[in-house]
Coordinates of C-alpha atoms in Angstrom, one line a residue:
M1 CA -40.0 21.4 -18.8
T2 CA -42.0 20.7 -15.5
A3 CA -44.4 18.0 -14.8
T4 CA -45.6 15.9 -11.8
A5 CA -45.9 12.4 -13.3
P6 CA -42.7 10.3 -14.1
R7 CA -41.4 11.3 -17.3
E8 CA -42.3 8.1 -19.2
E9 CA -45.9 8.5 -18.2
Q10 CA -46.4 12.2 -18.9
L11 CA -49.0 13.1 -21.2
W12 CA -48.2 16.9 -21.1
S13 CA -45.4 18.7 -20.0
R14 CA -45.0 22.6 -19.3
C15 CA -42.1 24.5 -20.8
A16 CA -39.9 26.1 -18.0
G17 CA -39.0 28.9 -20.6
C18 CA -42.6 30.1 -22.0
A19 CA -44.8 27.9 -19.6
T20 CA -46.7 26.5 -22.9
L21 CA -48.5 23.4 -22.1
L22 CA -47.1 20.8 -24.7
Y23 CA -48.0 17.5 -25.6
R24 CA -45.5 15.1 -24.5
K25 CA -45.2 13.0 -27.6
R26 CA -44.9 16.1 -29.7
L27 CA -42.1 17.3 -27.4
R28 CA -40.2 14.1 -27.9
R29 CA -40.4 14.3 -31.5
N30 CA -38.9 17.6 -31.2
L31 CA -35.9 16.1 -29.3
D32 CA -37.2 17.7 -26.0
V33 CA -36.8 21.1 -27.5
C34 CA -39.9 23.4 -27.0
P35 CA -41.5 24.3 -30.5
E36 CA -42.7 27.7 -29.2
C37 CA -39.6 29.2 -27.5
G38 CA -36.7 26.7 -28.5
V39 CA -35.9 26.1 -24.6
H40 CA -33.8 22.8 -24.4
A41 CA -35.0 20.8 -21.7
R42 CA -32.2 18.6 -20.0
L43 CA -31.9 14.9 -21.2
G44 CA -30.8 12.0 -19.3
A45 CA -27.8 10.0 -20.7
P46 CA -29.8 7.2 -22.3
D47 CA -32.0 9.8 -24.2
R48 CA -28.8 11.6 -25.3
V49 CA -27.3 8.5 -26.5
R50 CA -30.3 7.5 -28.6
Q51 CA -30.3 10.9 -30.3
L52 CA -26.7 10.8 -31.3
V53 CA -25.8 7.4 -32.2
D54 CA -26.5 5.2 -35.2
P55 CA -29.6 2.9 -34.1
G56 CA -28.3 -0.4 -32.5
S57 CA -24.6 0.6 -32.6
F58 CA -24.0 1.5 -29.0
Q59 CA -22.4 -1.1 -27.0
P60 CA -22.1 -0.1 -23.2
L61 CA -18.7 -0.4 -21.5
P62 CA -18.6 -2.3 -18.2
D63 CA -19.6 0.2 -15.4
R64 CA -19.8 -2.2 -12.5
L65 CA -17.3 -1.0 -9.8
A66 CA -17.2 -1.8 -6.3
D67 CA -19.2 0.5 -4.2
L68 CA -17.0 2.9 -2.2
D69 CA -17.2 5.5 0.4
P70 CA -13.4 6.6 0.5
I71 CA -13.7 9.0 3.3
D72 CA -17.0 7.7 5.3
F73 CA -18.7 10.9 4.5
V74 CA -21.8 11.9 6.3
D75 CA -23.9 14.9 6.2
V76 CA -27.5 14.9 6.9
L77 CA -27.4 11.5 5.1
P78 CA -24.7 9.0 4.9
Y79 CA -23.1 8.9 1.4
P80 CA -24.1 5.5 0.5
H81 CA -27.8 6.3 1.0
R82 CA -27.3 9.1 -1.6
L83 CA -25.9 6.8 -4.1
T84 CA -28.7 4.2 -3.6
A85 CA -31.4 6.8 -4.2
A86 CA -29.6 8.2 -7.3
R87 CA -29.5 4.6 -8.7
A88 CA -33.0 4.1 -8.2
G89 CA -34.0 7.3 -9.5
T90 CA -32.0 7.1 -12.7
G91 CA -31.9 3.5 -13.4
L92 CA -28.0 4.1 -13.9
T93 CA -25.1 2.8 -11.9
E94 CA -23.1 6.1 -11.9
A95 CA -23.3 9.7 -13.2
V96 CA -21.9 8.7 -16.5
L97 CA -23.0 6.3 -19.4
C98 CA -19.8 5.1 -21.5
G99 CA -19.7 3.0 -24.6
T100 CA -18.7 2.3 -28.1
A101 CA -20.9 3.4 -31.1
A102 CA -21.0 4.7 -34.5
M103 CA -22.2 8.1 -35.7
G104 CA -22.9 8.4 -39.6
G105 CA -20.9 5.0 -39.7
H106 CA -18.0 6.4 -38.1
P107 CA -16.6 4.6 -34.9
A108 CA -16.3 6.6 -31.6
V109 CA -16.2 6.1 -28.0
L110 CA -18.8 7.9 -25.9
A111 CA -18.9 9.1 -22.4
V112 CA -22.3 10.9 -21.6
M113 CA -23.0 12.5 -18.2
D114 CA -26.3 12.5 -16.5
F115 CA -27.1 15.5 -14.3
R116 CA -30.1 13.5 -12.6
F117 CA -27.4 11.4 -10.8
L118 CA -26.2 13.5 -8.0
G119 CA -26.0 16.5 -10.3
G120 CA -23.6 14.7 -12.5
S121 CA -20.9 15.2 -10.1
L122 CA -17.1 13.9 -10.6
G123 CA -16.2 11.2 -8.4
C124 CA -13.8 8.4 -8.4
A125 CA -16.2 6.1 -10.1
V126 CA -17.2 8.7 -12.8
G127 CA -13.7 9.6 -13.4
E128 CA -12.6 5.9 -13.5
L129 CA -15.3 5.3 -16.1
I130 CA -14.4 8.2 -18.3
T131 CA -10.7 7.4 -18.2
R132 CA -11.4 3.8 -19.2
A133 CA -13.5 5.2 -22.1
A134 CA -10.6 7.3 -23.2
E135 CA -8.2 4.3 -22.9
R136 CA -10.7 2.2 -25.1
A137 CA -10.5 4.9 -27.6
L138 CA -6.9 4.8 -27.5
D139 CA -6.8 1.1 -27.9
D140 CA -9.2 1.1 -30.7
R141 CA -7.6 4.3 -32.2
V142 CA -11.0 6.1 -32.4
P143 CA -12.1 9.5 -31.5
L144 CA -13.6 10.2 -28.0
V145 CA -16.7 12.2 -27.5
L146 CA -17.5 13.6 -24.1
V147 CA -21.2 14.8 -23.3
T148 CA -20.9 16.9 -20.1
A149 CA -23.6 17.9 -17.7
S150 CA -22.3 18.4 -14.2
G151 CA -22.3 20.7 -11.1
G152 CA -18.5 19.8 -10.4
A153 CA -16.5 17.4 -8.4
R154 CA -18.5 15.3 -5.8
M155 CA -18.0 16.8 -2.3
Q156 CA -18.6 13.4 -0.7
E157 CA -15.4 11.9 -1.8
G158 CA -13.2 14.7 -0.7
A159 CA -9.9 15.4 -2.2
L160 CA -9.9 12.0 -4.1
S161 CA -12.7 13.6 -6.4
L162 CA -10.4 16.7 -7.1
M163 CA -7.7 14.1 -8.2
Q164 CA -10.1 13.0 -11.0
M165 CA -9.7 16.3 -12.9
A166 CA -6.1 15.3 -13.4
T167 CA -6.6 11.5 -13.9
V168 CA -9.1 12.1 -16.9
S169 CA -6.9 15.0 -18.3
Q170 CA -4.0 12.8 -18.6
A171 CA -6.1 10.4 -20.6
I172 CA -7.1 13.2 -22.9
A173 CA -3.4 14.0 -23.2
A174 CA -2.5 10.5 -24.2
L175 CA -5.2 10.7 -27.1
R176 CA -3.7 14.1 -28.2
E177 CA -0.2 12.3 -28.4
A178 CA -1.6 9.6 -30.5
G179 CA -3.2 12.0 -32.9
L180 CA -6.8 11.0 -32.1
L181 CA -9.7 13.6 -32.0
T182 CA -11.4 14.4 -28.7
V183 CA -14.6 16.4 -28.7
S184 CA -16.6 17.6 -25.8
V185 CA -20.3 18.7 -26.0
L186 CA -21.2 21.1 -23.4
T187 CA -24.8 20.7 -22.2
D188 CA -26.7 22.5 -19.3
P189 CA -25.3 22.8 -16.8
T190 CA -21.4 22.2 -16.9
Y191 CA -19.6 23.8 -13.9
G192 CA -16.7 23.3 -11.4
G193 CA -14.2 20.6 -11.7
V194 CA -15.7 19.1 -15.1
A195 CA -15.6 22.5 -16.7
A196 CA -12.1 22.9 -15.5
S197 CA -10.7 19.8 -17.0
F198 CA -12.0 17.4 -19.6
A199 CA -14.9 19.7 -20.9
T200 CA -12.6 22.4 -21.9
N201 CA -9.3 20.6 -22.7
T202 CA -10.4 18.5 -25.8
D203 CA -9.5 19.4 -29.2
V204 CA -13.1 20.8 -30.2
V205 CA -15.7 22.3 -27.7
V206 CA -19.1 22.2 -28.9
A207 CA -22.1 23.8 -26.8
E208 CA -25.4 22.9 -27.2
S209 CA -27.8 25.8 -27.5
G210 CA -29.0 27.1 -24.1
A211 CA -26.1 25.4 -22.3
R212 CA -24.4 27.3 -19.5
M213 CA -20.7 26.5 -18.7
G214 CA -18.2 28.3 -16.0
F215 CA -15.8 27.3 -13.1
A216 CA -17.9 29.1 -10.5
G217 CA -21.7 29.1 -10.5
P218 CA -23.9 32.3 -10.9
R219 CA -24.8 32.2 -7.2
V220 CA -21.3 32.1 -6.0
I221 CA -20.2 34.8 -8.2
R222 CA -23.3 37.1 -7.1
Q223 CA -22.2 36.2 -3.4
V224 CA -18.4 37.0 -3.7
T225 CA -18.8 40.2 -6.0
G226 CA -22.2 41.6 -4.9
R227 CA -22.7 42.4 -8.6
A228 CA -25.6 41.7 -10.8
L229 CA -24.5 39.5 -13.7
P230 CA -24.3 40.5 -17.4
E231 CA -27.3 39.5 -19.7
G232 CA -26.8 35.8 -20.8
F233 CA -23.9 35.3 -18.6
Q234 CA -22.2 31.9 -19.1
T235 CA -24.8 30.9 -21.7
A236 CA -23.5 29.2 -25.0
D237 CA -23.7 32.4 -26.9
F238 CA -21.8 34.2 -24.0
L239 CA -19.0 31.7 -24.4
L240 CA -18.8 31.9 -28.2
R241 CA -18.6 35.5 -28.0
H242 CA -15.6 35.2 -25.5
G243 CA -13.9 32.7 -27.6
Q244 CA -14.3 29.7 -25.4
V245 CA -16.3 27.4 -27.6
D246 CA -15.8 26.4 -31.2
M247 CA -19.6 26.4 -32.0
V248 CA -22.9 26.7 -30.7
V249 CA -25.3 24.0 -32.0
P250 CA -29.1 23.5 -31.6
R251 CA -29.9 19.9 -30.6
R252 CA -31.6 19.0 -33.9
S253 CA -28.2 19.8 -35.7
L254 CA -25.9 18.4 -33.0
R255 CA -25.6 14.7 -34.4
G256 CA -25.0 16.2 -37.8
R257 CA -21.9 18.2 -36.5
L258 CA -20.7 15.4 -34.8
V259 CA -20.8 13.2 -37.9
A260 CA -18.8 16.0 -39.8
L261 CA -16.3 16.2 -37.1
L262 CA -15.8 12.3 -37.0
A263 CA -15.7 12.1 -40.8
A264 CA -12.8 14.8 -40.9
A265 CA -11.0 12.9 -38.3
Q266 CA -11.1 9.7 -40.1
G267 CA -10.5 11.2 -43.6
G268 CA -7.4 13.0 -42.5
R269 CA -5.8 10.4 -40.2
R270 CA -2.4 9.3 -41.1
P271 CA -0.6 6.2 -39.1
V272 CA 0.7 7.7 -36.1
A273 CA 3.2 5.8 -33.6
R274 CA 1.7 4.6 -30.4
P275 CA 2.8 6.6 -27.4
A276 CA 6.0 5.3 -25.7
V277 CA 4.2 5.7 -22.5
P278 CA 2.2 2.5 -21.6
R279 CA -1.3 2.5 -20.2
Q280 CA -1.0 2.1 -16.4
Q281 CA -3.5 0.1 -14.4
P282 CA -4.4 1.5 -10.8
A283 CA -1.5 0.7 -8.4
P284 CA -2.0 -1.4 -5.3
P285 CA -2.9 0.7 -2.2
A286 CA -0.9 1.4 0.8
G287 CA -3.2 0.6 3.7
V288 CA -3.2 2.0 7.1
G289 CA -0.3 1.3 9.2
T290 CA 1.8 0.6 6.0
V291 CA 4.5 2.8 4.5
A292 CA 3.3 4.5 1.2
Q293 CA 5.7 3.8 -1.6
N294 CA 7.0 6.4 -3.9
P295 CA 8.2 5.4 -7.3
V296 CA 11.4 7.2 -7.2
D297 CA 13.0 7.3 -3.8
G298 CA 11.3 4.5 -1.9
P299 CA 9.1 5.0 1.6
T300 CA 7.9 8.1 3.0
S301 CA 7.5 8.5 6.5
E302 CA 4.4 7.8 8.5
P303 CA 2.8 11.1 9.9
G304 CA 2.4 11.8 13.3
S305 CA -0.8 12.7 15.6
T306 CA -4.2 12.9 13.9
D307 CA -5.9 14.4 17.1
A308 CA -6.1 18.0 15.8
D309 CA -9.6 19.1 15.3
P310 CA -10.0 19.8 11.2
W311 CA -11.8 23.2 11.7
A312 CA -9.0 24.5 14.0
T313 CA -6.6 23.3 11.3
V314 CA -8.6 25.4 8.6
R315 CA -8.2 28.5 10.8
L316 CA -4.4 27.9 11.2
A317 CA -4.3 27.6 7.4
R318 CA -5.9 30.8 7.0
H319 CA -3.9 32.8 9.5
P320 CA -2.9 36.2 8.1
G321 CA 0.6 35.7 9.7
R322 CA 1.0 32.6 7.8
P323 CA 4.4 32.7 5.5
T324 CA 3.5 33.6 2.0
T325 CA 5.2 32.5 -1.2
L326 CA 7.3 35.6 -1.2
D327 CA 8.4 34.8 2.5
Y328 CA 9.5 31.5 1.5
L329 CA 11.4 32.9 -1.5
E330 CA 13.3 35.3 0.8
H331 CA 14.0 32.7 3.6
A332 CA 14.3 29.3 1.8
F333 CA 15.5 30.2 -1.6
D334 CA 18.3 32.5 -2.9
G335 CA 18.7 35.0 -5.8
F336 CA 14.8 35.0 -6.7
V337 CA 14.4 36.9 -10.2
E338 CA 10.7 37.5 -10.7
L339 CA 9.1 37.0 -14.1
H340 CA 5.8 38.6 -15.0
G341 CA 3.1 38.4 -17.5
D342 CA 1.2 35.8 -19.4
R343 CA 2.2 37.3 -22.7
L344 CA -1.5 37.6 -23.6
G345 CA -2.4 40.9 -21.9
G346 CA -2.3 40.3 -18.3
D347 CA -0.2 40.0 -15.2
C348 CA -2.1 38.5 -12.3
P349 CA -0.7 39.7 -8.9
A350 CA -2.1 36.5 -7.0
V351 CA 0.5 34.3 -8.7
V352 CA 4.3 35.0 -8.6
G353 CA 7.1 33.2 -10.1
G354 CA 10.6 33.3 -11.3
V355 CA 14.1 31.8 -11.3
A356 CA 15.6 31.2 -7.9
R357 CA 18.5 29.1 -6.5
L358 CA 18.1 26.3 -3.9
D359 CA 21.3 24.8 -2.5
G360 CA 23.3 26.2 -5.4
R361 CA 21.0 24.7 -7.9
S362 CA 18.7 26.9 -10.4
V363 CA 14.9 26.3 -10.1
M364 CA 11.8 27.9 -11.3
V365 CA 9.6 28.7 -8.3
I366 CA 5.9 29.4 -8.8
G367 CA 3.3 30.1 -6.2
H368 CA 0.0 31.7 -5.0
Q369 CA 0.6 35.0 -3.1
K370 CA -1.8 36.2 -0.5
G371 CA -0.4 38.9 1.9
H372 CA -0.6 39.7 5.6
T373 CA -2.5 43.1 5.9
T374 CA -5.7 43.7 4.4
A375 CA -4.3 46.1 1.8
E376 CA -1.9 43.3 0.8
L377 CA -4.6 40.6 0.5
V378 CA -7.1 43.0 -1.6
A379 CA -4.1 43.9 -4.0
R380 CA -3.2 40.1 -4.4
N381 CA -6.9 39.1 -4.6
F382 CA -6.5 37.0 -1.6
G383 CA -4.4 34.6 -3.6
M384 CA -7.1 33.7 -5.9
A385 CA -5.7 33.4 -9.5
S386 CA -7.3 34.8 -12.5
P387 CA -6.9 33.2 -16.0
A388 CA -3.9 35.3 -16.7
G389 CA -2.3 33.8 -13.4
H390 CA -2.8 30.5 -14.6
R391 CA -1.5 31.3 -18.0
K392 CA 1.6 33.0 -16.5
A393 CA 2.3 29.8 -14.2
L394 CA 1.9 27.6 -17.3
R395 CA 4.2 29.9 -19.4
L396 CA 7.0 29.7 -16.7
A397 CA 6.6 25.9 -16.2
R398 CA 7.2 25.4 -19.9
L399 CA 10.1 27.9 -19.9
A400 CA 11.6 25.7 -17.1
A401 CA 11.3 22.6 -19.2
R402 CA 13.1 24.1 -22.0
L403 CA 15.9 25.3 -19.7
G404 CA 16.1 21.9 -18.1
L405 CA 15.0 23.5 -14.6
P406 CA 12.9 21.8 -12.0
V407 CA 9.6 23.4 -11.1
I408 CA 8.7 23.9 -7.4
T409 CA 5.0 25.1 -6.9
L410 CA 3.8 26.7 -3.6
V411 CA 0.0 26.3 -3.3
D412 CA -1.9 28.6 -1.0
T413 CA -5.3 29.7 -2.3
P414 CA -8.8 29.4 -1.2
G415 CA -9.6 28.8 -4.8
A416 CA -9.5 30.3 -8.4
D417 CA -11.0 33.7 -8.9
P418 CA -14.7 33.5 -9.3
G419 CA -15.2 37.0 -10.7
V420 CA -17.1 38.0 -13.9
G421 CA -14.0 38.9 -15.5
A422 CA -12.4 35.7 -14.7
E423 CA -15.3 33.9 -16.4
E424 CA -15.1 36.1 -19.4
Q425 CA -11.5 35.4 -20.0
G426 CA -12.0 31.5 -19.7
Q427 CA -11.2 30.4 -16.3
A428 CA -12.3 26.9 -16.6
A429 CA -10.2 26.4 -19.8
A430 CA -7.2 28.1 -18.2
I431 CA -7.1 25.6 -15.2
A432 CA -7.9 22.7 -17.5
E433 CA -4.9 23.5 -19.8
N434 CA -2.6 23.8 -16.8
I435 CA -3.6 20.5 -15.4
L436 CA -3.4 18.9 -18.7
A437 CA 0.2 20.3 -19.6
L438 CA 1.6 19.7 -16.2
T439 CA 0.8 15.9 -16.7
V440 CA 3.3 15.7 -19.4
L441 CA 5.8 18.5 -18.5
P442 CA 9.1 16.9 -19.2
T443 CA 10.9 18.2 -16.0
P444 CA 10.5 17.4 -12.4
V445 CA 7.5 19.0 -10.7
L446 CA 7.4 19.2 -7.0
A447 CA 4.2 20.9 -5.2
V448 CA 4.1 22.2 -1.7
I449 CA 0.6 22.7 -0.1
T450 CA 1.7 25.6 2.4
G451 CA -1.8 26.9 3.5
E452 CA -5.1 26.6 1.8
G453 CA -5.4 24.0 -1.0
G454 CA -8.7 25.1 -2.6
S455 CA -10.3 23.1 -5.3
G456 CA -9.2 23.3 -8.9
G457 CA -7.4 26.6 -8.3
A458 CA -5.0 24.8 -6.2
L459 CA -4.7 21.5 -8.5
A460 CA -3.8 23.8 -11.3
L461 CA -0.4 24.2 -9.6
A462 CA -0.3 20.7 -7.9
V463 CA -0.2 18.1 -10.6
A464 CA 3.4 16.9 -9.7
D465 CA 5.7 14.1 -9.2
R466 CA 5.8 14.6 -5.5
V467 CA 3.1 16.6 -3.3
L468 CA 4.2 17.5 0.1
M469 CA 2.1 19.5 2.7
L470 CA 2.6 21.5 5.6
E471 CA 1.5 20.0 9.0
H472 CA -1.2 22.7 9.6
A473 CA -2.2 23.2 5.7
V474 CA -5.5 22.1 4.2
Y475 CA -6.4 20.7 0.8
S476 CA -10.0 20.2 -0.2
V477 CA -12.4 19.9 -3.1
I478 CA -14.4 22.5 -1.5
S479 CA -14.4 24.9 1.4
P480 CA -16.1 23.7 4.6
E481 CA -18.4 26.7 4.4
G482 CA -19.4 26.0 0.7
C483 CA -19.9 22.2 1.6
A484 CA -21.9 23.1 4.5
A485 CA -24.1 25.5 2.6
I486 CA -25.0 22.9 0.0
L487 CA -25.4 19.6 2.0
W488 CA -26.3 21.0 5.6
P489 CA -29.2 23.3 6.5
D490 CA -26.9 26.2 6.9
R491 CA -23.3 27.4 6.8
S492 CA -22.8 27.2 10.5
A493 CA -22.1 23.4 10.1
A494 CA -18.7 24.4 8.5
P495 CA -16.9 22.6 11.3
Q496 CA -18.7 19.3 10.8
A497 CA -18.1 19.8 7.0
A498 CA -14.3 20.1 7.8
R499 CA -14.4 16.8 9.6
A500 CA -16.3 15.0 6.9
L501 CA -14.1 16.2 4.1
R502 CA -10.9 14.8 5.4
L503 CA -9.0 17.7 4.5
T504 CA -6.0 17.7 6.8
A505 CA -2.4 16.5 6.2
P506 CA -2.5 13.2 7.9
D507 CA -5.9 12.6 6.2
L508 CA -4.5 13.2 2.8
H509 CA -1.4 11.4 3.7
R510 CA -3.3 8.1 4.2
L511 CA -5.5 8.6 1.1
G512 CA -2.2 8.9 -0.9
V513 CA -3.1 12.4 -2.1
V514 CA 0.1 13.9 -0.4
D515 CA 3.5 12.1 -0.2
D516 CA 4.9 13.6 2.9
I517 CA 4.1 16.0 5.7
V518 CA 6.5 18.9 6.5
P519 CA 6.3 19.7 10.4
E520 CA 5.6 23.2 11.6
P521 CA 7.1 24.7 14.7
P522 CA 5.0 24.8 18.0
G523 CA 2.2 27.4 17.5
A524 CA 2.2 26.7 13.6
A525 CA 4.1 28.3 10.8
H526 CA 3.1 31.8 11.7
A527 CA 4.7 31.5 15.1
D528 CA 8.3 31.1 13.6
P529 CA 8.2 31.8 9.8
E530 CA 12.0 31.6 9.6
A531 CA 12.1 28.2 11.1
V532 CA 9.3 26.8 9.0
A533 CA 11.1 28.2 6.0
R534 CA 14.2 26.2 6.8
T535 CA 12.3 22.8 7.3
L536 CA 10.5 23.6 4.1
R537 CA 13.8 24.2 2.4
D538 CA 15.3 20.8 3.8
A539 CA 12.1 18.9 2.7
V540 CA 12.0 20.2 -0.7
L541 CA 15.6 19.4 -1.1
G542 CA 15.0 15.9 0.2
A543 CA 12.2 15.3 -2.2
L544 CA 13.7 16.9 -5.3
L545 CA 17.1 15.6 -5.4
P546 CA 16.2 12.0 -6.3
L547 CA 14.1 13.3 -9.3
L548 CA 16.8 15.3 -10.9
D549 CA 18.6 12.3 -12.5
V550 CA 15.3 10.5 -13.6
P551 CA 15.0 10.7 -17.3
A552 CA 12.3 13.0 -18.6
A553 CA 10.2 10.2 -20.1
T554 CA 10.3 8.1 -17.0
L555 CA 9.1 11.3 -14.9
V556 CA 6.1 11.8 -17.1
R557 CA 5.2 8.1 -16.8
R558 CA 5.6 7.8 -13.1
R559 CA 3.6 11.2 -12.8
R560 CA 0.9 9.6 -14.8
Q561 CA 0.9 6.5 -12.6
R562 CA 0.6 8.7 -9.7
F563 CA -2.7 10.4 -10.8
R564 CA -4.0 7.1 -12.6
R565 CA -4.1 5.2 -9.3
F566 CA -6.7 7.5 -8.0
G567 CA -9.4 5.8 -9.7
A568 CA -12.3 3.9 -8.2
A569 CA -10.4 0.7 -7.6
R570 CA -7.6 2.5 -5.8
A571 CA -10.2 4.5 -3.6
G572 CA -12.2 1.4 -2.8
L573 CA -9.0 -0.5 -1.7
R574 CA -7.9 2.5 0.4
A575 CA -11.4 2.6 2.0
G576 CA -11.4 -1.2 2.6
A577 CA -7.9 -0.9 4.3
R578 CA -9.0 1.6 6.5

C-alpha cells in the first residue's frame, strides 16, 4: 500500500497490487490485506504482535544493548547515523521485537523482525536479541515463534554479522535437543543470511500469503544468470510447490494456525531432560595488543603487518593460479579417496570431499573447488555450491562423526550458487541445515579460509572448533562489489567497500572471527603452491592435534561458546578495545 502521510495519520491508502484507493480504517480492520485483490501489505513488528497474541499478554524482553559500530563502517553515511535514523523512523531499538506472550492461552516466546529498520538486517544486536529470546524459551520450556522480514545480514557490521547466522542457529539446536517446538513465519521479504539460517531451520516453516523467500534476491539472480525468472518465483506458493515450507497461510488465518501448533506442542509434550550443555554467556574480549585465547590449546600468535590494501588482497584471493582444494589434497594430504553425491539426486562439482591421511591419521576433507582455467571454473561453477553440494558436505561430515574422524574444511567460494535451480532446490534451507548441524557435530571440525570466504556459502563449511585463514584470503558478509552497489552510488566504489568491510585476515583475527593466520610465500600462494601447501599442512596439524583428545561433548560445548561470543556485548567490547 502506498501513501504520503505518516501511516497513523492516513485516511486513505492505495493498494500496491491493484491500485484501488482504500479507506484506511477499513484496511486496518482487514489486517492490512487489500479486500479487492488480497495483497498483504508489510506490517511493522508492533502491528504484527498485536495481530498474533492474546490481548495484554505480550511482555517485551529487555532490548537495550550498548550502541556499537564494531568495524567503524562508513559509506556515504557513518553507520551510527543510519542507526539513529532507523530508530527515529520506527520507534524501535533494533530490527527485532522480542517478548513472551500467549496465543490462545498457550505460552510462547516471540521474536518478530521489522523490515522498516535497515531492511530488517541481521546484525550483532539482532542476533543477540533473538538468541536471548531462544534462551528464554529454553529456560521457560515453551515454544519459540520467529516472524522473519529481512533483506539478509547487515553489511555495516562485516563478518561479525555473518557469525550471527551460526549464533542463532545453535540456539535453535538447543531447543531441538530439549524437545521444544520452534516455528518460523516467513513474511515478505525474507532473504540472505536470515533465510539461510533461523528462518528455515525450525521445526515448522509457515509462509504468509504473498511472502517471498530465498537465499539470493531476484535482481542478483537475473544479473548472474541473464535469464527471466519463472512466474511467481520465490513466492509462498512457489516455495510450497518445491517442498520448502509446511504451509501457506493468509494473514487472517495465521493466528489460528499458530494456536493449533502451540496446542499440539503443549498437549504432546513429555518431560525431557535438560541438555547437558549449559547456556553460555558471551566471553570477555581479547583487545588489541592482547593475545586471543583459544579454549583448547591456549594463546594464538599475533598476526604481522596490516599495511596491505584490502582491495589488493581481494584480487590476490581471486587469482586464478591460487591453489584449489584438489591442489592441497595432492600436496598437503595423502591417499585422498573422493566420495561423491548427496544421496538425494545430485553431485555438485563445486564441492569435493572424501577421506585422506594427514601425518598418518585418517581425516575427512571437504572443500570448495574452483579451478585454474576458464573451462575448469565453468565446470565447477566457480566454486559456488548448489544445494546438492551443501548436502553432500553435510553427508560426509556426519559420516566422519560416525567413523570418529576429524573434519577439515577448505573454504574458497565467492558465495553459494545464486541460480534459479538452486532456489528451486532449497538453497537457503540447505545452508541453514549445514550451519545448524555443524554446531553440534560430535567430532573435531577445523576450517581453513584458503581464498574467498563469501557470505553464507562460506559459513556453511566454516562452523568449526578452530578457523584458520591464509594471509591473502578474504572472508566477508558480502562481496565488495555487491556492497558498493547497495551503499555507494555505483560499483566503482568496490575498493572503498573492501576497506570498510574489514575482510582481511589481520582484521578478522582482531575481531576474533579467525584464530590464526597462515603465512603465504612471497608473491602470495599462487607464486609457490607447494610451499604454501606445506605451510598449510603444518598449521592444520598444529591446530588439529590438541582437539583429537577432547571429549565430543566438550568439543560441542566449546564450539557453542565460540559462536555465542559474537553477540552484541562481545562486538561492543571489541570495538571499545580497538
